[in-house]
PDB file of C-alpha atoms and ligand atoms in Angstrom:
ATOM      1  CA  MET A   1     135.874 173.910 113.650  1.00  0.00           C
ATOM      2  CA  LEU A   2     133.908 170.977 112.278  1.00  0.00           C
ATOM      3  CA  LYS A   3     131.002 169.174 113.885  1.00  0.00           C
ATOM      4  CA  ILE A   4     129.647 165.662 113.452  1.00  0.00           C
ATOM      5  CA  LYS A   5     125.972 165.450 114.465  1.00  0.00           C
ATOM      6  CA  LEU A   6     124.999 162.211 116.175  1.00  0.00           C
ATOM      7  CA  SER A   7     121.220 162.468 116.046  1.00  0.00           C
ATOM      8  CA  GLY A   8     119.595 159.087 115.486  1.00  0.00           C
ATOM      9  CA  ILE A   9     122.841 157.131 115.764  1.00  0.00           C
ATOM     10  CA  ASP A  10     123.160 154.672 118.611  1.00  0.00           C
ATOM     11  CA  VAL A  11     126.755 155.079 119.705  1.00  0.00           C
ATOM     12  CA  ASN A  12     128.256 155.619 123.111  1.00  0.00           C
ATOM     13  CA  ILE A  13     130.901 158.361 123.076  1.00  0.00           C
ATOM     14  CA  PRO A  14     132.300 159.571 126.419  1.00  0.00           C
ATOM     15  CA  LYS A  15     131.099 163.055 127.339  1.00  0.00           C
ATOM     16  CA  ASP A  16     133.804 163.802 129.898  1.00  0.00           C
ATOM     17  CA  ILE A  17     136.914 163.081 127.782  1.00  0.00           C
ATOM     18  CA  ILE A  18     138.903 165.146 125.299  1.00  0.00           C
ATOM     19  CA  GLY A  19     140.800 163.191 122.620  1.00  0.00           C
ATOM     20  CA  ILE A  20     144.013 164.837 121.484  1.00  0.00           C
ATOM     21  CA  ASP A  21     146.292 163.656 118.676  1.00  0.00           C
ATOM     22  CA  MET A  22     149.501 165.618 118.303  1.00  0.00           C
ATOM     23  CA  GLY A  23     151.165 164.586 115.083  1.00  0.00           C
ATOM     24  CA  HIS A  24     154.343 166.011 113.658  1.00  0.00           C
ATOM     25  CA  SER A  25     152.443 168.463 111.404  1.00  0.00           C
ATOM     26  CA  LEU A  26     148.916 168.816 112.756  1.00  0.00           C
ATOM     27  CA  THR A  27     147.222 168.591 116.138  1.00  0.00           C
ATOM     28  CA  LYS A  28     143.677 167.298 116.208  1.00  0.00           C
ATOM     29  CA  ILE A  29     141.405 167.816 119.252  1.00  0.00           C
ATOM     30  CA  VAL A  30     137.940 166.283 119.595  1.00  0.00           C
ATOM     31  CA  PHE A  31     135.221 166.187 122.251  1.00  0.00           C
ATOM     32  CA  MET A  32     131.487 165.779 122.652  1.00  0.00           C
ATOM     33  CA  GLU A  33     129.283 168.817 123.212  1.00  0.00           C
ATOM     34  CA  GLU A  34     125.563 168.152 123.468  1.00  0.00           C
ATOM     35  CA  ASN A  35     124.828 165.717 120.654  1.00  0.00           C
ATOM     36  CA  GLU A  36     127.758 166.610 118.429  1.00  0.00           C
ATOM     37  CA  ILE A  37     131.432 165.786 118.168  1.00  0.00           C
ATOM     38  CA  ASN A  38     133.481 168.966 117.882  1.00  0.00           C
ATOM     39  CA  LEU A  39     136.622 168.632 115.790  1.00  0.00           C
ATOM     40  CA  PHE A  40     139.492 171.136 115.928  1.00  0.00           C
ATOM     41  CA  ILE A  41     142.697 171.151 113.918  1.00  0.00           C
ATOM     42  CA  TYR A  42     145.830 173.240 114.462  1.00  0.00           C
ATOM     43  CA  SER A  43     149.340 173.318 113.221  1.00  0.00           C
ATOM     44  CA  THR A  44     151.666 171.512 115.668  1.00  0.00           C
ATOM     45  CA  GLN A  45     154.093 174.267 116.512  1.00  0.00           C
ATOM     46  CA  LYS A  46     156.028 174.927 119.662  1.00  0.00           C
ATOM     47  CA  ASN A  47     153.997 177.245 121.916  1.00  0.00           C
ATOM     48  CA  ASN A  48     150.851 177.065 119.808  1.00  0.00           C
ATOM     49  CA  THR A  49     148.683 179.276 121.988  1.00  0.00           C
ATOM     50  CA  GLU A  50     145.448 178.158 120.318  1.00  0.00           C
ATOM     51  CA  ILE A  51     146.052 174.584 121.468  1.00  0.00           C
ATOM     52  CA  THR A  52     146.987 175.666 124.994  1.00  0.00           C
ATOM     53  CA  ASN A  53     144.010 178.028 125.227  1.00  0.00           C
ATOM     54  CA  LEU A  54     141.536 175.383 124.116  1.00  0.00           C
ATOM     55  CA  LEU A  55     142.900 172.757 126.529  1.00  0.00           C
ATOM     56  CA  GLU A  56     143.014 175.263 129.389  1.00  0.00           C
ATOM     57  CA  THR A  57     139.458 176.524 128.937  1.00  0.00           C
ATOM     58  CA  LYS A  58     138.000 173.026 128.664  1.00  0.00           C
ATOM     59  CA  LYS A  59     139.562 171.534 131.782  1.00  0.00           C
ATOM     60  CA  GLU A  60     136.741 172.774 134.037  1.00  0.00           C
ATOM     61  CA  ILE A  61     134.218 170.718 132.076  1.00  0.00           C
ATOM     62  CA  TYR A  62     136.161 167.713 130.797  1.00  0.00           C
ATOM     63  CA  LYS A  63     137.770 165.576 133.479  1.00  0.00           C
ATOM     64  CA  LYS A  64     140.009 163.354 131.328  1.00  0.00           C
ATOM     65  CA  TYR A  65     142.484 164.220 128.604  1.00  0.00           C
ATOM     66  CA  ASN A  66     143.564 161.299 126.408  1.00  0.00           C
ATOM     67  CA  PHE A  67     146.659 161.967 124.324  1.00  0.00           C
ATOM     68  CA  SER A  68     147.906 160.194 121.224  1.00  0.00           C
ATOM     69  CA  GLY A  69     150.533 161.002 118.586  1.00  0.00           C
ATOM     70  CA  GLY A  70     154.277 161.405 118.761  1.00  0.00           C
ATOM     71  CA  LYS A  71     154.289 165.058 119.765  1.00  0.00           C
ATOM     72  CA  SER A  72     151.949 164.744 122.754  1.00  0.00           C
ATOM     73  CA  PHE A  73     154.367 163.630 125.460  1.00  0.00           C
ATOM     74  CA  SER A  74     155.098 167.006 127.067  1.00  0.00           C
ATOM     75  CA  PHE A  75     151.402 167.974 127.061  1.00  0.00           C
ATOM     76  CA  TYR A  76     150.554 164.628 128.626  1.00  0.00           C
ATOM     77  CA  ASN A  77     153.183 165.196 131.337  1.00  0.00           C
ATOM     78  CA  TYR A  78     151.843 168.668 132.039  1.00  0.00           C
ATOM     79  CA  TYR A  79     148.180 167.671 132.279  1.00  0.00           C
ATOM     80  CA  SER A  80     148.786 164.421 134.167  1.00  0.00           C
ATOM     81  CA  THR A  81     149.551 166.497 137.289  1.00  0.00           C
ATOM     82  CA  GLN A  82     146.225 168.365 137.042  1.00  0.00           C
ATOM     83  CA  LEU A  83     143.615 165.898 135.810  1.00  0.00           C
ATOM     84  CA  LYS A  84     143.208 162.318 134.641  1.00  0.00           C
ATOM     85  CA  ALA A  85     145.457 162.032 131.598  1.00  0.00           C
ATOM     86  CA  LYS A  86     146.274 158.972 129.499  1.00  0.00           C
ATOM     87  CA  LEU A  87     148.957 158.423 126.886  1.00  0.00           C
ATOM     88  CA  ILE A  88     147.565 156.189 124.158  1.00  0.00           C
ATOM     89  CA  ASP A  89     149.341 154.089 121.577  1.00  0.00           C
ATOM     90  CA  GLU A  90     148.916 155.836 118.220  1.00  0.00           C
ATOM     91  CA  PHE A  91     148.111 152.680 116.273  1.00  0.00           C
ATOM     92  CA  GLU A  92     145.404 151.571 118.697  1.00  0.00           C
ATOM     93  CA  ALA A  93     143.993 155.087 118.584  1.00  0.00           C
ATOM     94  CA  ILE A  94     143.940 155.131 114.775  1.00  0.00           C
ATOM     95  CA  SER A  95     142.195 151.779 114.656  1.00  0.00           C
ATOM     96  CA  LYS A  96     139.539 152.737 117.238  1.00  0.00           C
ATOM     97  CA  GLY A  97     138.982 156.071 115.517  1.00  0.00           C
ATOM     98  CA  VAL A  98     138.588 154.454 112.115  1.00  0.00           C
ATOM     99  CA  GLU A  99     136.036 152.016 113.561  1.00  0.00           C
ATOM    100  CA  LEU A 100     134.035 154.924 114.990  1.00  0.00           C
ATOM    101  CA  LEU A 101     134.168 157.047 111.822  1.00  0.00           C
ATOM    102  CA  TYR A 102     133.218 154.047 109.696  1.00  0.00           C
ATOM    103  CA  PHE A 103     130.253 153.278 111.926  1.00  0.00           C
ATOM    104  CA  LEU A 104     129.076 156.897 111.943  1.00  0.00           C
ATOM    105  CA  GLU A 105     129.326 157.170 108.163  1.00  0.00           C
ATOM    106  CA  ARG A 106     128.260 153.711 106.966  1.00  0.00           C
ATOM    107  CA  LYS A 107     126.076 152.605 109.924  1.00  0.00           C
ATOM    108  CA  LYS A 108     127.765 149.205 110.131  1.00  0.00           C
ATOM    109  CA  GLU A 109     130.846 147.620 111.684  1.00  0.00           C
ATOM    110  CA  LEU A 110     134.127 147.724 109.795  1.00  0.00           C
ATOM    111  CA  SER A 111     135.315 144.226 108.838  1.00  0.00           C
ATOM    112  CA  ASN A 112     138.946 143.099 108.605  1.00  0.00           C
ATOM    113  CA  SER A 113     140.971 145.800 106.893  1.00  0.00           C
ATOM    114  CA  LEU A 114     144.345 147.275 106.263  1.00  0.00           C
ATOM    115  CA  ILE A 115     144.448 150.852 107.570  1.00  0.00           C
ATOM    116  CA  VAL A 116     146.874 153.121 105.748  1.00  0.00           C
ATOM    117  CA  THR A 117     147.283 156.503 107.435  1.00  0.00           C
ATOM    118  CA  ILE A 118     149.053 159.016 105.223  1.00  0.00           C
ATOM    119  CA  GLY A 119     150.118 161.744 107.627  1.00  0.00           C
ATOM    120  CA  THR A 120     153.544 163.361 107.742  1.00  0.00           C
ATOM    121  CA  GLY A 121     154.774 159.811 107.355  1.00  0.00           C
ATOM    122  CA  THR A 122     152.688 156.776 106.473  1.00  0.00           C
ATOM    123  CA  SER A 123     151.716 154.013 108.879  1.00  0.00           C
ATOM    124  CA  ILE A 124     150.108 150.714 107.989  1.00  0.00           C
ATOM    125  CA  ILE A 125     147.990 148.796 110.474  1.00  0.00           C
ATOM    126  CA  LEU A 126     146.245 145.448 110.173  1.00  0.00           C
ATOM    127  CA  LYS A 127     142.863 145.365 111.846  1.00  0.00           C
ATOM    128  CA  ASN A 128     141.396 141.904 112.292  1.00  0.00           C
ATOM    129  CA  GLU A 129     140.762 140.185 115.646  1.00  0.00           C
ATOM    130  CA  GLU A 130     143.688 142.201 116.923  1.00  0.00           C
ATOM    131  CA  ILE A 131     145.482 145.363 115.888  1.00  0.00           C
ATOM    132  CA  LEU A 132     148.944 144.980 114.418  1.00  0.00           C
ATOM    133  CA  HIS A 133     151.265 147.779 113.337  1.00  0.00           C
ATOM    134  CA  LEU A 134     152.780 146.221 110.210  1.00  0.00           C
ATOM    135  CA  GLY A 135     155.078 149.065 109.282  1.00  0.00           C
ATOM    136  CA  GLY A 136     154.890 152.040 107.012  1.00  0.00           C
ATOM    137  CA  SER A 137     156.737 154.270 104.621  1.00  0.00           C
ATOM    138  CA  ALA A 138     158.608 157.547 104.805  1.00  0.00           C
ATOM    139  CA  LEU A 139     156.648 158.625 101.721  1.00  0.00           C
ATOM    140  CA  GLY A 140     153.720 160.806 102.738  1.00  0.00           C
ATOM    141  CA  GLY A 141     152.561 164.341 103.418  1.00  0.00           C
ATOM    142  CA  GLY A 142     155.904 165.396 104.899  1.00  0.00           C
ATOM    143  CA  PHE A 143     157.764 164.439 101.728  1.00  0.00           C
ATOM    144  CA  PHE A 144     155.202 166.412  99.744  1.00  0.00           C
ATOM    145  CA  MET A 145     155.536 169.537 101.908  1.00  0.00           C
ATOM    146  CA  GLY A 146     159.345 169.345 101.684  1.00  0.00           C
ATOM    147  CA  PHE A 147     159.200 168.906  97.921  1.00  0.00           C
ATOM    148  CA  ILE A 148     156.924 171.885  97.217  1.00  0.00           C
ATOM    149  CA  LYS A 149     158.887 174.086  99.599  1.00  0.00           C
ATOM    150  CA  TYR A 150     162.260 173.209  98.113  1.00  0.00           C
ATOM    151  CA  LEU A 151     161.245 173.418  94.464  1.00  0.00           C
ATOM    152  CA  PHE A 152     158.579 176.127  94.446  1.00  0.00           C
ATOM    153  CA  ASN A 153     158.799 177.825  97.843  1.00  0.00           C
ATOM    154  CA  ILE A 154     155.146 176.906  98.516  1.00  0.00           C
ATOM    155  CA  ASN A 155     154.237 176.616 102.222  1.00  0.00           C
ATOM    156  CA  ASP A 156     150.501 176.191 101.895  1.00  0.00           C
ATOM    157  CA  PHE A 157     149.150 172.655 101.481  1.00  0.00           C
ATOM    158  CA  ASN A 158     145.823 173.849 100.045  1.00  0.00           C
ATOM    159  CA  GLU A 159     147.529 176.039  97.453  1.00  0.00           C
ATOM    160  CA  ALA A 160     149.648 173.083  96.310  1.00  0.00           C
ATOM    161  CA  ILE A 161     146.617 170.790  96.107  1.00  0.00           C
ATOM    162  CA  SER A 162     144.709 173.298  94.034  1.00  0.00           C
ATOM    163  CA  LEU A 163     147.673 173.690  91.647  1.00  0.00           C
ATOM    164  CA  ALA A 164     147.916 169.899  91.345  1.00  0.00           C
ATOM    165  CA  LYS A 165     144.261 169.677  90.291  1.00  0.00           C
ATOM    166  CA  GLN A 166     145.037 171.908  87.323  1.00  0.00           C
ATOM    167  CA  GLY A 167     148.138 169.967  86.300  1.00  0.00           C
ATOM    168  CA  ASN A 168     148.642 167.121  83.847  1.00  0.00           C
ATOM    169  CA  ARG A 169     151.156 164.536  84.990  1.00  0.00           C
ATOM    170  CA  TYR A 170     151.597 163.157  81.494  1.00  0.00           C
ATOM    171  CA  ASN A 171     153.485 166.265  80.450  1.00  0.00           C
ATOM    172  CA  VAL A 172     156.291 164.960  82.670  1.00  0.00           C
ATOM    173  CA  ASP A 173     155.558 161.287  83.457  1.00  0.00           C
ATOM    174  CA  LEU A 174     156.335 158.485  81.084  1.00  0.00           C
ATOM    175  CA  LYS A 175     153.719 155.802  80.465  1.00  0.00           C
ATOM    176  CA  VAL A 176     154.447 152.318  79.183  1.00  0.00           C
ATOM    177  CA  SER A 177     152.694 153.382  75.953  1.00  0.00           C
ATOM    178  CA  ASP A 178     155.284 156.165  75.543  1.00  0.00           C
ATOM    179  CA  ILE A 179     158.008 153.522  75.347  1.00  0.00           C
ATOM    180  CA  TYR A 180     156.404 150.717  73.331  1.00  0.00           C
ATOM    181  CA  ASP A 181     155.434 151.154  69.682  1.00  0.00           C
ATOM    182  CA  PRO A 182     151.598 151.101  69.225  1.00  0.00           C
ATOM    183  CA  GLN A 183     151.911 148.026  66.968  1.00  0.00           C
ATOM    184  CA  ASP A 184     154.010 146.052  69.453  1.00  0.00           C
ATOM    185  CA  ASN A 185     151.694 143.438  70.955  1.00  0.00           C
ATOM    186  CA  ARG A 186     154.075 142.326  73.703  1.00  0.00           C
ATOM    187  CA  VAL A 187     152.221 144.795  75.956  1.00  0.00           C
ATOM    188  CA  ASP A 188     148.429 144.884  76.304  1.00  0.00           C
ATOM    189  CA  SER A 189     146.236 147.986  76.526  1.00  0.00           C
ATOM    190  CA  LEU A 190     145.991 147.916  80.341  1.00  0.00           C
ATOM    191  CA  PHE A 191     149.749 147.680  80.842  1.00  0.00           C
ATOM    192  CA  ARG A 192     150.209 150.535  78.362  1.00  0.00           C
ATOM    193  CA  GLU A 193     148.337 152.828  80.767  1.00  0.00           C
ATOM    194  CA  PHE A 194     150.763 152.152  83.630  1.00  0.00           C
ATOM    195  CA  THR A 195     153.327 154.732  84.657  1.00  0.00           C
ATOM    196  CA  ALA A 196     156.741 153.531  83.503  1.00  0.00           C
ATOM    197  CA  ALA A 197     158.767 156.363  85.052  1.00  0.00           C
ATOM    198  CA  SER A 198     157.674 159.312  87.168  1.00  0.00           C
ATOM    199  CA  LEU A 199     159.168 162.501  85.651  1.00  0.00           C
ATOM    200  CA  GLY A 200     160.584 160.213  82.933  1.00  0.00           C
ATOM    201  CA  LYS A 201     159.656 162.612  80.116  1.00  0.00           C
ATOM    202  CA  ILE A 202     162.176 165.139  81.393  1.00  0.00           C
ATOM    203  CA  ASN A 203     165.555 164.715  79.771  1.00  0.00           C
ATOM    204  CA  GLU A 204     168.627 166.661  78.666  1.00  0.00           C
ATOM    205  CA  SER A 205     166.746 168.345  75.808  1.00  0.00           C
ATOM    206  CA  SER A 206     163.858 169.554  78.047  1.00  0.00           C
ATOM    207  CA  ASN A 207     163.568 173.302  78.318  1.00  0.00           C
ATOM    208  CA  LEU A 208     163.225 174.079  82.025  1.00  0.00           C
ATOM    209  CA  ASN A 209     161.172 177.205  81.275  1.00  0.00           C
ATOM    210  CA  SER A 210     158.479 175.168  79.557  1.00  0.00           C
ATOM    211  CA  LEU A 211     158.033 172.836  82.532  1.00  0.00           C
ATOM    212  CA  ASN A 212     154.969 173.696  84.563  1.00  0.00           C
ATOM    213  CA  ARG A 213     154.871 173.389  88.366  1.00  0.00           C
ATOM    214  CA  LYS A 214     151.206 172.283  88.206  1.00  0.00           C
ATOM    215  CA  ASP A 215     152.270 169.198  86.231  1.00  0.00           C
ATOM    216  CA  PHE A 216     155.152 168.571  88.626  1.00  0.00           C
ATOM    217  CA  ILE A 217     153.004 168.736  91.743  1.00  0.00           C
ATOM    218  CA  ASN A 218     150.366 166.538  90.121  1.00  0.00           C
ATOM    219  CA  SER A 219     153.067 164.034  89.179  1.00  0.00           C
ATOM    220  CA  ILE A 220     154.536 163.934  92.685  1.00  0.00           C
ATOM    221  CA  ILE A 221     151.150 163.250  94.263  1.00  0.00           C
ATOM    222  CA  CYS A 222     150.589 160.444  91.751  1.00  0.00           C
ATOM    223  CA  MET A 223     154.071 159.051  92.416  1.00  0.00           C
ATOM    224  CA  LEU A 224     153.357 158.990  96.149  1.00  0.00           C
ATOM    225  CA  GLY A 225     149.916 157.448  95.584  1.00  0.00           C
ATOM    226  CA  GLU A 226     151.188 154.745  93.252  1.00  0.00           C
ATOM    227  CA  ASN A 227     154.019 153.724  95.546  1.00  0.00           C
ATOM    228  CA  LEU A 228     151.941 153.792  98.734  1.00  0.00           C
ATOM    229  CA  GLY A 229     149.132 151.967  96.938  1.00  0.00           C
ATOM    230  CA  ILE A 230     151.498 149.231  95.789  1.00  0.00           C
ATOM    231  CA  ILE A 231     152.970 148.795  99.284  1.00  0.00           C
ATOM    232  CA  ALA A 232     149.452 148.645 100.725  1.00  0.00           C
ATOM    233  CA  THR A 233     148.286 146.143  98.109  1.00  0.00           C
ATOM    234  CA  LEU A 234     151.196 143.799  98.818  1.00  0.00           C
ATOM    235  CA  MET A 235     150.607 144.000 102.553  1.00  0.00           C
ATOM    236  CA  ALA A 236     146.887 143.376 102.051  1.00  0.00           C
ATOM    237  CA  ASP A 237     147.742 140.321  99.911  1.00  0.00           C
ATOM    238  CA  ASN A 238     150.179 139.069 102.555  1.00  0.00           C
ATOM    239  CA  HIS A 239     147.544 139.280 105.242  1.00  0.00           C
ATOM    240  CA  LYS A 240     144.638 138.191 103.054  1.00  0.00           C
ATOM    241  CA  VAL A 241     142.465 141.276 103.470  1.00  0.00           C
ATOM    242  CA  GLU A 242     140.487 142.933 100.718  1.00  0.00           C
ATOM    243  CA  ASN A 243     139.597 146.279 102.318  1.00  0.00           C
ATOM    244  CA  ILE A 244     142.208 149.003 102.322  1.00  0.00           C
ATOM    245  CA  LEU A 245     141.110 152.013 104.304  1.00  0.00           C
ATOM    246  CA  TYR A 246     143.107 155.115 103.423  1.00  0.00           C
ATOM    247  CA  GLY A 247     143.161 158.112 105.773  1.00  0.00           C
ATOM    248  CA  GLY A 248     145.324 160.901 107.154  1.00  0.00           C
ATOM    249  CA  GLY A 249     145.924 164.576 106.500  1.00  0.00           C
ATOM    250  CA  PHE A 250     147.582 164.143 103.120  1.00  0.00           C
ATOM    251  CA  LEU A 251     144.241 162.939 101.717  1.00  0.00           C
ATOM    252  CA  LYS A 252     142.433 166.114 102.764  1.00  0.00           C
ATOM    253  CA  ASP A 253     140.654 167.545  99.693  1.00  0.00           C
ATOM    254  CA  ASN A 254     143.245 165.655  97.658  1.00  0.00           C
ATOM    255  CA  LYS A 255     141.213 164.335  94.699  1.00  0.00           C
ATOM    256  CA  VAL A 256     144.341 163.581  92.663  1.00  0.00           C
ATOM    257  CA  LEU A 257     145.619 161.189  95.352  1.00  0.00           C
ATOM    258  CA  LYS A 258     142.221 159.560  95.922  1.00  0.00           C
ATOM    259  CA  LYS A 259     141.830 158.889  92.214  1.00  0.00           C
ATOM    260  CA  ILE A 260     145.211 157.182  91.952  1.00  0.00           C
ATOM    261  CA  LEU A 261     144.610 155.037  95.043  1.00  0.00           C
ATOM    262  CA  SER A 262     141.158 154.086  93.743  1.00  0.00           C
ATOM    263  CA  ILE A 263     142.450 153.077  90.290  1.00  0.00           C
ATOM    264  CA  LEU A 264     145.254 151.040  91.841  1.00  0.00           C
ATOM    265  CA  SER A 265     142.776 149.226  94.055  1.00  0.00           C
ATOM    266  CA  ILE A 266     140.544 148.349  91.131  1.00  0.00           C
ATOM    267  CA  VAL A 267     143.484 147.022  89.102  1.00  0.00           C
ATOM    268  CA  ASN A 268     144.701 144.988  92.099  1.00  0.00           C
ATOM    269  CA  LYS A 269     141.244 143.727  93.085  1.00  0.00           C
ATOM    270  CA  LYS A 270     141.149 145.485  96.439  1.00  0.00           C
ATOM    271  CA  LYS A 271     138.431 147.661  97.921  1.00  0.00           C
ATOM    272  CA  ALA A 272     139.684 151.180  98.689  1.00  0.00           C
ATOM    273  CA  ILE A 273     137.718 152.949 101.425  1.00  0.00           C
ATOM    274  CA  PHE A 274     137.920 156.686 102.122  1.00  0.00           C
ATOM    275  CA  LEU A 275     136.139 158.192 105.114  1.00  0.00           C
ATOM    276  CA  ASN A 276     135.322 161.855 105.613  1.00  0.00           C
ATOM    277  CA  ASN A 277     137.391 163.598 108.291  1.00  0.00           C
ATOM    278  CA  SER A 278     139.856 160.708 108.436  1.00  0.00           C
ATOM    279  CA  GLU A 279     142.614 163.056 109.648  1.00  0.00           C
ATOM    280  CA  TYR A 280     140.800 163.007 113.023  1.00  0.00           C
ATOM    281  CA  CYS A 281     141.014 159.194 113.434  1.00  0.00           C
ATOM    282  CA  ALA A 282     143.679 159.071 116.132  1.00  0.00           C
ATOM    283  CA  ALA A 283     142.041 161.906 118.106  1.00  0.00           C
ATOM    284  CA  LEU A 284     138.677 160.126 117.917  1.00  0.00           C
ATOM    285  CA  GLY A 285     140.330 156.863 118.957  1.00  0.00           C
ATOM    286  CA  ALA A 286     141.895 158.634 121.938  1.00  0.00           C
ATOM    287  CA  LEU A 287     138.454 159.960 122.861  1.00  0.00           C
ATOM    288  CA  MET A 288     137.083 156.374 122.745  1.00  0.00           C
ATOM    289  CA  SER A 289     139.968 154.905 124.810  1.00  0.00           C
TER     290      SER A 289
HETATM  291  N1  ATP B   1     146.191 172.690 106.720  1.00  0.00           N
HETATM  292  C1  ATP B   1     147.246 171.911 106.533  1.00  0.00           C
HETATM  293  N2  ATP B   1     148.472 172.322 106.919  1.00  0.00           N
HETATM  294  C2  ATP B   1     149.544 171.547 106.748  1.00  0.00           C
HETATM  295  N3  ATP B   1     149.491 170.306 106.204  1.00  0.00           N
HETATM  296  C3  ATP B   1     148.302 169.833 105.806  1.00  0.00           C
HETATM  297  C4  ATP B   1     147.131 170.609 105.966  1.00  0.00           C
HETATM  298  N4  ATP B   1     146.088 169.877 105.516  1.00  0.00           N
HETATM  299  C5  ATP B   1     146.598 168.715 105.089  1.00  0.00           C
HETATM  300  N5  ATP B   1     147.940 168.671 105.246  1.00  0.00           N
HETATM  301  C6  ATP B   1     148.777 167.511 104.865  1.00  0.00           C
HETATM  302  O1  ATP B   1     148.615 166.582 105.911  1.00  0.00           O
HETATM  303  C7  ATP B   1     149.879 166.122 106.369  1.00  0.00           C
HETATM  304  C8  ATP B   1     149.773 165.836 107.850  1.00  0.00           C
HETATM  305  O2  ATP B   1     148.790 164.851 108.044  1.00  0.00           O
HETATM  306  P1  ATP B   1     148.403 164.325 109.497  1.00  0.00           P
HETATM  307  O3  ATP B   1     147.835 165.424 110.308  1.00  0.00           O
HETATM  308  O4  ATP B   1     147.579 163.092 109.311  1.00  0.00           O
HETATM  309  O5  ATP B   1     149.843 163.950 110.027  1.00  0.00           O
HETATM  310  P2  ATP B   1     150.458 164.124 111.499  1.00  0.00           P
HETATM  311  O6  ATP B   1     149.555 163.436 112.454  1.00  0.00           O
HETATM  312  O7  ATP B   1     150.757 165.551 111.769  1.00  0.00           O
HETATM  313  O8  ATP B   1     151.839 163.361 111.306  1.00  0.00           O
HETATM  314  P3  ATP B   1     152.399 161.986 111.900  1.00  0.00           P
HETATM  315  O9  ATP B   1     151.202 161.173 112.360  1.00  0.00           O
HETATM  316  O10 ATP B   1     153.116 161.345 110.747  1.00  0.00           O
HETATM  317  O11 ATP B   1     153.273 162.424 113.045  1.00  0.00           O
HETATM  318  C9  ATP B   1     150.863 167.216 106.016  1.00  0.00           C
HETATM  319  O12 ATP B   1     152.153 166.677 105.820  1.00  0.00           O
HETATM  320  C10 ATP B   1     150.276 167.782 104.725  1.00  0.00           C
HETATM  321  O13 ATP B   1     150.729 167.052 103.604  1.00  0.00           O
HETATM  322 MG1   MG B   2     149.294 161.439 112.858  1.00  0.00          MG
END
């Protein structure tokens, strides 16, 4: 369990509400206790007794349960007969939660931004005077989990992330500079650094035994980051916003992904923002609703 201390911060967070975000992979539950926000995270599985136990024990103290996320419907139905329960639009919840986290961390209001939440899938929200769900991508943490399971039989996200940190994508990925002769001045030095083809160094003469899963996993994270970053950049351009706030569970301790998204933002003249505990955004937004 994590805690965010609120001492010295002037913010009004309801003390009688529990915010619950049940995503496809992870369930996030948040509530105030004394002067701290308590943050819990569980795997979203059928009959997860930890989730049920927590919600059951807290219902004497907390009078309202606010649910967000695609998997919350049956819990909402169950609790709506016992206490005040609300079902909250996920995109509104994400936006409200991001505003709160930003304020707690940076001590100022978040200005117009694109919010890119990389969960099991990826959703993209425009936050200006209103909140607009622009769309998303099926590339995200779910693709990653499926990939590492299928290829390497890895089930543990943290294990995969730690392997990725030790890998070198350029053992398998092809850069522009791998294609163009060094003397060829049709391409400049910046363009040479771009990825020309993910996994493009693997060909019919590659020896499968010499390929390293650390490089593969690193490459896949970079591939996801580059593609999501490009989609986000184009959407930000379309809607004339400079800030791109990236969040969601796939970013958790994921330095490889953060680095790629940061580089892409610099190249495309956008401002990438990463907040701590961003996987709790929708739960925090539900708490604030
Ligand atoms: N402890 C963990 N266990 C499993 N996945 C994790 C863990 N930590 C981070 N992840 C990554 O986070 C992703 C889930 O992120 P998140 O919790 O934001 O999504 P979700 O809310 O469950 O899904 P969605 O909103 O798309 O329904 C997983 O797909 C995985 O890549
Ligand atoms: Mg989610």
